[in-house]
PDB file of C-alpha atoms in Angstrom:
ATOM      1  CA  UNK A 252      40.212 156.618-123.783  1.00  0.00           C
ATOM      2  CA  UNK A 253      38.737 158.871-120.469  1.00  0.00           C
ATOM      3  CA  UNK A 254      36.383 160.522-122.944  1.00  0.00           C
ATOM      4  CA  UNK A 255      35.214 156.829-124.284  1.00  0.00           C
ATOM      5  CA  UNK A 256      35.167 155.929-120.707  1.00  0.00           C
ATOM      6  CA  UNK A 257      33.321 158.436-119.861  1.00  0.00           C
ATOM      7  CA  UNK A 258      30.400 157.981-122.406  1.00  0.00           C
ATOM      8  CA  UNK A 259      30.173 154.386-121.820  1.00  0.00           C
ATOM      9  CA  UNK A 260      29.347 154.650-118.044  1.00  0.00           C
ATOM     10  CA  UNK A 261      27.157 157.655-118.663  1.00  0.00           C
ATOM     11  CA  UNK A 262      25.391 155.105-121.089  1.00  0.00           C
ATOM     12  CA  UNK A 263      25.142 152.273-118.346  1.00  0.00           C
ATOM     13  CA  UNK A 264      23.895 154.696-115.968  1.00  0.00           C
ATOM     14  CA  UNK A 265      21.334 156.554-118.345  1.00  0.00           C
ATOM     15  CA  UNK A 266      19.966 153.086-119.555  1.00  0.00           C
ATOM     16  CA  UNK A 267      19.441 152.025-116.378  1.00  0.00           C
ATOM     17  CA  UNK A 268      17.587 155.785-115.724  1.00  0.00           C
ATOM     18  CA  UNK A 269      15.934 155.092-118.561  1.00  0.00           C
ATOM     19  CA  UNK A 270      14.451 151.774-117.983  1.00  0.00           C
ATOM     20  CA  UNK A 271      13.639 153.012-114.332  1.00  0.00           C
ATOM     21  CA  UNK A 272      11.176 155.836-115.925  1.00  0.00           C
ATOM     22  CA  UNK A 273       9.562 152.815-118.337  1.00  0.00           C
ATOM     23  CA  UNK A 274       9.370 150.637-115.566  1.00  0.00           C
ATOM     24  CA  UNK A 275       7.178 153.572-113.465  1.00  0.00           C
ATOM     25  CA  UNK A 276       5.142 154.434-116.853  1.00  0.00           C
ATOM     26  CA  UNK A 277       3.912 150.792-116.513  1.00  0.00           C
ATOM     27  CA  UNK A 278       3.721 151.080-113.053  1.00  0.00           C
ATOM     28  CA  UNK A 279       1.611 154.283-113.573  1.00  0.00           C
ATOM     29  CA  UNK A 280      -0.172 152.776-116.079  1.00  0.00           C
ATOM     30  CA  UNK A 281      -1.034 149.677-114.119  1.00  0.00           C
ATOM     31  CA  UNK A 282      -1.733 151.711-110.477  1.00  0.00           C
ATOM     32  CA  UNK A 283      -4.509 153.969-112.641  1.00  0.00           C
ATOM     33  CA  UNK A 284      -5.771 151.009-115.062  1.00  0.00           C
ATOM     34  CA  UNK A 285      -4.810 153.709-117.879  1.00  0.00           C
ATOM     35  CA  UNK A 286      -4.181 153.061-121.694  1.00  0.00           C
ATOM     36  CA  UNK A 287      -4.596 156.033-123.090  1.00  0.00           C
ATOM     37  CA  UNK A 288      -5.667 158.890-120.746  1.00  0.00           C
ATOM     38  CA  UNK A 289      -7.183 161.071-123.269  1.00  0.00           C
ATOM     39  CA  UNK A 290      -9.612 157.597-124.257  1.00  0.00           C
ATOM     40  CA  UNK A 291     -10.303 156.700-121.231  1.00  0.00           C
ATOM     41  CA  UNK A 292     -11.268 160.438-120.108  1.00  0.00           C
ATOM     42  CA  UNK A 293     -13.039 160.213-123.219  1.00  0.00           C
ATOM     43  CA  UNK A 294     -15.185 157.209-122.015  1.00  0.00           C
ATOM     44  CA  UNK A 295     -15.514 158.489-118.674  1.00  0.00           C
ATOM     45  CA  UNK A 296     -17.221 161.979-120.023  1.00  0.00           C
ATOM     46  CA  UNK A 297     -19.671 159.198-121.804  1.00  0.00           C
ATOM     47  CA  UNK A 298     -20.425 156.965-118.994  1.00  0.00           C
ATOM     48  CA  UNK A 299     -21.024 160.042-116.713  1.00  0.00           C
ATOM     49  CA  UNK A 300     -23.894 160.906-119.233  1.00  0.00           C
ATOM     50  CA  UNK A 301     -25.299 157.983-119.230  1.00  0.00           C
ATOM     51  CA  UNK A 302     -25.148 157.927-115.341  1.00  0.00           C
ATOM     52  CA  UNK A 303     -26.759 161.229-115.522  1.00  0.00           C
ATOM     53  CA  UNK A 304     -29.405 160.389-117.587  1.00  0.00           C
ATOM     54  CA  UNK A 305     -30.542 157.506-115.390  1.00  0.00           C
ATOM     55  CA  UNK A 306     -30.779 159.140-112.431  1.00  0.00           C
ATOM     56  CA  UNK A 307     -32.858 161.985-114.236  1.00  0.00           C
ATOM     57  CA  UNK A 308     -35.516 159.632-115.369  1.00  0.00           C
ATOM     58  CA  UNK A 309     -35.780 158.131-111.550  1.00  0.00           C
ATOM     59  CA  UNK A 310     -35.968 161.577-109.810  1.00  0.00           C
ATOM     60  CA  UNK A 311     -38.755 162.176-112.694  1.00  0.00           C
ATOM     61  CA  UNK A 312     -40.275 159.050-111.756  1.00  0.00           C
ATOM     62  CA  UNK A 313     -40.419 159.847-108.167  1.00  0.00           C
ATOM     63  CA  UNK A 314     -41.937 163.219-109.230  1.00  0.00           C
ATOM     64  CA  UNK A 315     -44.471 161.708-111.030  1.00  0.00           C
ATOM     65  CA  UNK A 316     -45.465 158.809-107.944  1.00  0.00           C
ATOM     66  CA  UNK A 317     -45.385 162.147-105.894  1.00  0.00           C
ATOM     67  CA  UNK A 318     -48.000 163.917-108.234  1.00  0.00           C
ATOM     68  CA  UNK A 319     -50.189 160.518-107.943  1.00  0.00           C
ATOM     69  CA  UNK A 320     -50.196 160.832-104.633  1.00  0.00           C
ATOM     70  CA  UNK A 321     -51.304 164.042-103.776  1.00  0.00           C
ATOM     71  CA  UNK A 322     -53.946 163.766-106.426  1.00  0.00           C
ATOM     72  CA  UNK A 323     -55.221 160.953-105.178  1.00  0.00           C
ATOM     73  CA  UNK A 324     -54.887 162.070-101.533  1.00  0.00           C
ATOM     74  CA  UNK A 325     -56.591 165.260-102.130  1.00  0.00           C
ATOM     75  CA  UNK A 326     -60.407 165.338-101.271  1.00  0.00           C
ATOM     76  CA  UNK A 327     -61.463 167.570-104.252  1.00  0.00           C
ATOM     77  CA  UNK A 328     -60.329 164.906-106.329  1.00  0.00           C
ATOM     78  CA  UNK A 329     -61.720 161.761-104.638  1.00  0.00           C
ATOM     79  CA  UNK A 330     -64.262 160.768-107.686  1.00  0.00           C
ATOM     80  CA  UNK A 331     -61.770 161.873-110.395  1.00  0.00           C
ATOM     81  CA  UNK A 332     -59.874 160.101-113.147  1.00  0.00           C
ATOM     82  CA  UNK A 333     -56.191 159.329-112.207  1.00  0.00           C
ATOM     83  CA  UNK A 334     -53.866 160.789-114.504  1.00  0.00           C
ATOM     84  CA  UNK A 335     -51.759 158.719-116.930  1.00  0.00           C
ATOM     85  CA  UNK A 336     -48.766 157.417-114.966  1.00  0.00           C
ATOM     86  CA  UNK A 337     -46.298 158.978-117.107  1.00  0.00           C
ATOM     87  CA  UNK A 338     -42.891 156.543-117.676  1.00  0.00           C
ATOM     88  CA  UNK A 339     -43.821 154.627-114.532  1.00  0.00           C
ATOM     89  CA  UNK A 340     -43.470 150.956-115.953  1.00  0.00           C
ATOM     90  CA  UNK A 341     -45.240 149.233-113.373  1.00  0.00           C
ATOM     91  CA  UNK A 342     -47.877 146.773-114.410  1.00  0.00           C
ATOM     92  CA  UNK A 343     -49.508 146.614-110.884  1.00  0.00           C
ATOM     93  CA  UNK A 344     -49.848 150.648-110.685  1.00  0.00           C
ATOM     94  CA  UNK A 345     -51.113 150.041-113.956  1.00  0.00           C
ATOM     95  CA  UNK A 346     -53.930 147.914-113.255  1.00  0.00           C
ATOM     96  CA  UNK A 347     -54.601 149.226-110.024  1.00  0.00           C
ATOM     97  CA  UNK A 348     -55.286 152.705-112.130  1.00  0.00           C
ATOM     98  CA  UNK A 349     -57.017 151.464-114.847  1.00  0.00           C
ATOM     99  CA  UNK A 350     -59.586 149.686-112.310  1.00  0.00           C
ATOM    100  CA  UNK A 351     -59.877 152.831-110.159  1.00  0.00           C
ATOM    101  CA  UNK A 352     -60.375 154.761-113.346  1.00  0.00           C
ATOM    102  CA  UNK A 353     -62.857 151.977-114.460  1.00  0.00           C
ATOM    103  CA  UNK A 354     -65.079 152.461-111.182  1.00  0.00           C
ATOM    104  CA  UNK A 355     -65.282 155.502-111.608  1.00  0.00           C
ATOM    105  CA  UNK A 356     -66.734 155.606-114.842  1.00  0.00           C
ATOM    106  CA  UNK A 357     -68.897 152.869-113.845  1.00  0.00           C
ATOM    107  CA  UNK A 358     -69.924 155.167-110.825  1.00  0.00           C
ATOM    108  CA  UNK A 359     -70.716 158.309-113.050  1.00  0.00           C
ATOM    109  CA  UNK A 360     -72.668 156.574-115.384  1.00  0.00           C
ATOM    110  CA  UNK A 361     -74.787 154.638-112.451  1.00  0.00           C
ATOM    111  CA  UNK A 362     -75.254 158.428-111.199  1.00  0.00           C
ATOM    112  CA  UNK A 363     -77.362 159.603-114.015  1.00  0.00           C
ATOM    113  CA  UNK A 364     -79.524 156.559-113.231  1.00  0.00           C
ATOM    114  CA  UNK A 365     -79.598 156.689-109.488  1.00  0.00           C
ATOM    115  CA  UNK A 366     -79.409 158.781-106.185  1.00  0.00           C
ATOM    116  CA  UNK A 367     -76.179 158.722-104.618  1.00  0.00           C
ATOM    117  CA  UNK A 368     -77.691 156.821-101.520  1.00  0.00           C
ATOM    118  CA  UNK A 369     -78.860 153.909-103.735  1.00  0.00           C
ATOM    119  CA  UNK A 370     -76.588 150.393-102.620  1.00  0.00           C
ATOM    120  CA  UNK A 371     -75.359 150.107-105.512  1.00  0.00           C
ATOM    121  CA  UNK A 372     -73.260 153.355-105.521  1.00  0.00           C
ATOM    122  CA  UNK A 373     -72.277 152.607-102.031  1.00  0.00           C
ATOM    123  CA  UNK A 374     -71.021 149.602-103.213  1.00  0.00           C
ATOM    124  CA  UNK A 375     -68.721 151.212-105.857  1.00  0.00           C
ATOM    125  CA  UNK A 376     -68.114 153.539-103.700  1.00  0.00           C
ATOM    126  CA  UNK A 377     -66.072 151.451-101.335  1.00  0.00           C
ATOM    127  CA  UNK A 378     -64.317 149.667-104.283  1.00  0.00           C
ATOM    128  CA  UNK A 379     -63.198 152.973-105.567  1.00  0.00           C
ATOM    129  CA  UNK A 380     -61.829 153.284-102.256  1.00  0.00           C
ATOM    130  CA  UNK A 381     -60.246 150.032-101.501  1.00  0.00           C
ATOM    131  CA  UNK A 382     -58.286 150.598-105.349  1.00  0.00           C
ATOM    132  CA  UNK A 383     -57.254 154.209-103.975  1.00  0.00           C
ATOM    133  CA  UNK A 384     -55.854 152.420-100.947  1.00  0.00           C
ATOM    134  CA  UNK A 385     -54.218 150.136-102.792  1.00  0.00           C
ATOM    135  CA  UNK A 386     -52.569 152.302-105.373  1.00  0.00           C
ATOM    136  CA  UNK A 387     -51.271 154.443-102.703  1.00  0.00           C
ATOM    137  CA  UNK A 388     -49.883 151.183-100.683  1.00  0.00           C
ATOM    138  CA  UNK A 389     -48.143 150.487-104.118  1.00  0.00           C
ATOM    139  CA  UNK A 390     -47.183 154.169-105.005  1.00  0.00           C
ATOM    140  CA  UNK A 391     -45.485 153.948-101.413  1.00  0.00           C
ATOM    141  CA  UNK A 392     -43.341 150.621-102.313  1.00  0.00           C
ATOM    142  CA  UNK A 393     -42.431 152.823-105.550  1.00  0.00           C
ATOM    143  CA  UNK A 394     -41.278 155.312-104.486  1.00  0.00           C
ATOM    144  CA  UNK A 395     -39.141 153.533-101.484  1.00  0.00           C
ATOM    145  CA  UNK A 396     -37.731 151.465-103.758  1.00  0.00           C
ATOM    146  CA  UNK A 397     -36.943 154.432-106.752  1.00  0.00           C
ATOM    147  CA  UNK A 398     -35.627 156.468-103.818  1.00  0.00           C
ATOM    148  CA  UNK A 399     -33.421 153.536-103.404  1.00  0.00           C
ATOM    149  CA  UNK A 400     -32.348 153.416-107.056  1.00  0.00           C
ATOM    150  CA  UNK A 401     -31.824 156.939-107.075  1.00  0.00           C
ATOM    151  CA  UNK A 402     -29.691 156.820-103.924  1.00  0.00           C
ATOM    152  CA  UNK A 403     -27.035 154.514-105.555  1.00  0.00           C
ATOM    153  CA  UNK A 404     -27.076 156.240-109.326  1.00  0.00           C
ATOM    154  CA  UNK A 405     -26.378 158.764-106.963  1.00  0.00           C
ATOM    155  CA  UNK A 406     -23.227 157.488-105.916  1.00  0.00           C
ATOM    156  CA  UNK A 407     -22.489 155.754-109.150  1.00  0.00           C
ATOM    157  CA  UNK A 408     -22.599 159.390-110.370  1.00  0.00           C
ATOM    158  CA  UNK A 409     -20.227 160.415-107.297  1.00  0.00           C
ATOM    159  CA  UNK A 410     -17.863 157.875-108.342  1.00  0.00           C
ATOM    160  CA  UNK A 411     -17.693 158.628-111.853  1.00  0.00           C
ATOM    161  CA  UNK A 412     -16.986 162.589-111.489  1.00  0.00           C
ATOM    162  CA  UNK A 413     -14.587 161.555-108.712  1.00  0.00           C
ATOM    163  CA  UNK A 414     -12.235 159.518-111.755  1.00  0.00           C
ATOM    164  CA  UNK A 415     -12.788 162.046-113.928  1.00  0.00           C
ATOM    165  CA  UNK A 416     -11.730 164.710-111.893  1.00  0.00           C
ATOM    166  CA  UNK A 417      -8.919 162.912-111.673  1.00  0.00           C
ATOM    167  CA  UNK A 418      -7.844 162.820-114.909  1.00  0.00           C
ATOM    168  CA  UNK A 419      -6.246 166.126-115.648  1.00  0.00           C
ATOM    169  CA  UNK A 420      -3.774 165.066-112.073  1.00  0.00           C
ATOM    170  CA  UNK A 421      -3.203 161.679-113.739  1.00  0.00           C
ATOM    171  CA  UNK A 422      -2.291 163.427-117.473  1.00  0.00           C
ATOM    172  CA  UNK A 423      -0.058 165.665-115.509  1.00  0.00           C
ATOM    173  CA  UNK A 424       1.664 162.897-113.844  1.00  0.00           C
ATOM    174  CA  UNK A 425       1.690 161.133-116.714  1.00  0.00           C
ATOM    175  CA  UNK A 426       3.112 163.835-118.657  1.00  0.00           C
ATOM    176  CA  UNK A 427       5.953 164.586-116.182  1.00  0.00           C
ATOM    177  CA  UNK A 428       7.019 161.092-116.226  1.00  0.00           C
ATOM    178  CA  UNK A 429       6.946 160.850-120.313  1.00  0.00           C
ATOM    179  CA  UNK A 430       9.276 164.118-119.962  1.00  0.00           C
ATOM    180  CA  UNK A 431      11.787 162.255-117.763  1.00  0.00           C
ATOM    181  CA  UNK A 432      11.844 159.642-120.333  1.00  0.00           C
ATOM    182  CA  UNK A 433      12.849 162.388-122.922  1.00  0.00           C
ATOM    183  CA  UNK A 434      14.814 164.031-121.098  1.00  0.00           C
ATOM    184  CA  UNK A 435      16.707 160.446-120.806  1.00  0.00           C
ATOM    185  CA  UNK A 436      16.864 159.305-124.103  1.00  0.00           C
TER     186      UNK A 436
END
């Protein structure tokens, strides 16, 4: 009768143990927003790459806005052809490039014709220059705002290394607590 005694409060007490440990899995589970650690590091590793790749193509972008302006800042180069703008999706640096490119086409070709005194090449001249202003004006607001893109992909990035960092802690805990529960039942 001790013996049966015995057992049967052990059992009380052990039950209640028990459902204490499944109570603080939840409770784990809830505090991290986990399902399944090894899915969720799984989709972490995944959204890190994707993080990673976006802020690759923005620091190339701000390369490339770079390389634009130097070339177009650099005197050797002031009646030369822009280069393509390479992954920049911008229709005004677009336009602004394919007019400057335009003039000076327009300008060459008036060259074999005239002296560069003549009005006329003056007058493209000036254009030429007005478009180089105004592509550097807009290669400025690029790059302000792509440095501001980059910035927070930046941090996004930050972030998402931070959680997955802190997986292997979170599996450990995890694991300790699911080896309570065996140890339990």
């Amino acid at each position: 009768d001790n013996t049966i005694a015995f057992i049967d409060e052990r059992m009380v007490l052990l039950t209640n143990e028990l459902g204490d440990i499944e109570g603080g899995i939840q409770s784990f589970r809830q505090r991290n927003n986990l399902i399944d650690i090894e899915t969720q590091g799984n989709a972490e590793l995944a959204e890190l790459a994707k993080a990673e790749e976006k802020l690759n193509l923005e620091e190339v972008k701000l390369r490339v806005i770079g390389m634009i302006r130097d070339y177009l800042n650099n005197p050797a180069k002031k009646y030369q052809l822009v280069p393509s703008t390479l992954g920049i999706e911008d229709l005004t640096l677009t336009g602004l490039v394919s007019e400057y490119n335009r003039l000076q086409l327009q300008r060459e070709a008036d060259l074999r014709s005239m002296p560069e005194t003549h009005p006329s090449i003056q007058l493209i001249g000036s254009q030429i220059e007005k478009v180089r202003s105004s592509i550097i004006e807009n290669l400025s607001n690029l790059r302000n705002s792509g440095e501001t893109i980059a910035s927070e992909m930046r941090r996004e990035y930050q972030g998402i290394l931070a959680r997955l960092r802190a997986v292997p802690g979170k599996e450990r805990e995890f694991n300790e607590i699911i080896r309570q529960q065996g140890i339990k039942k």
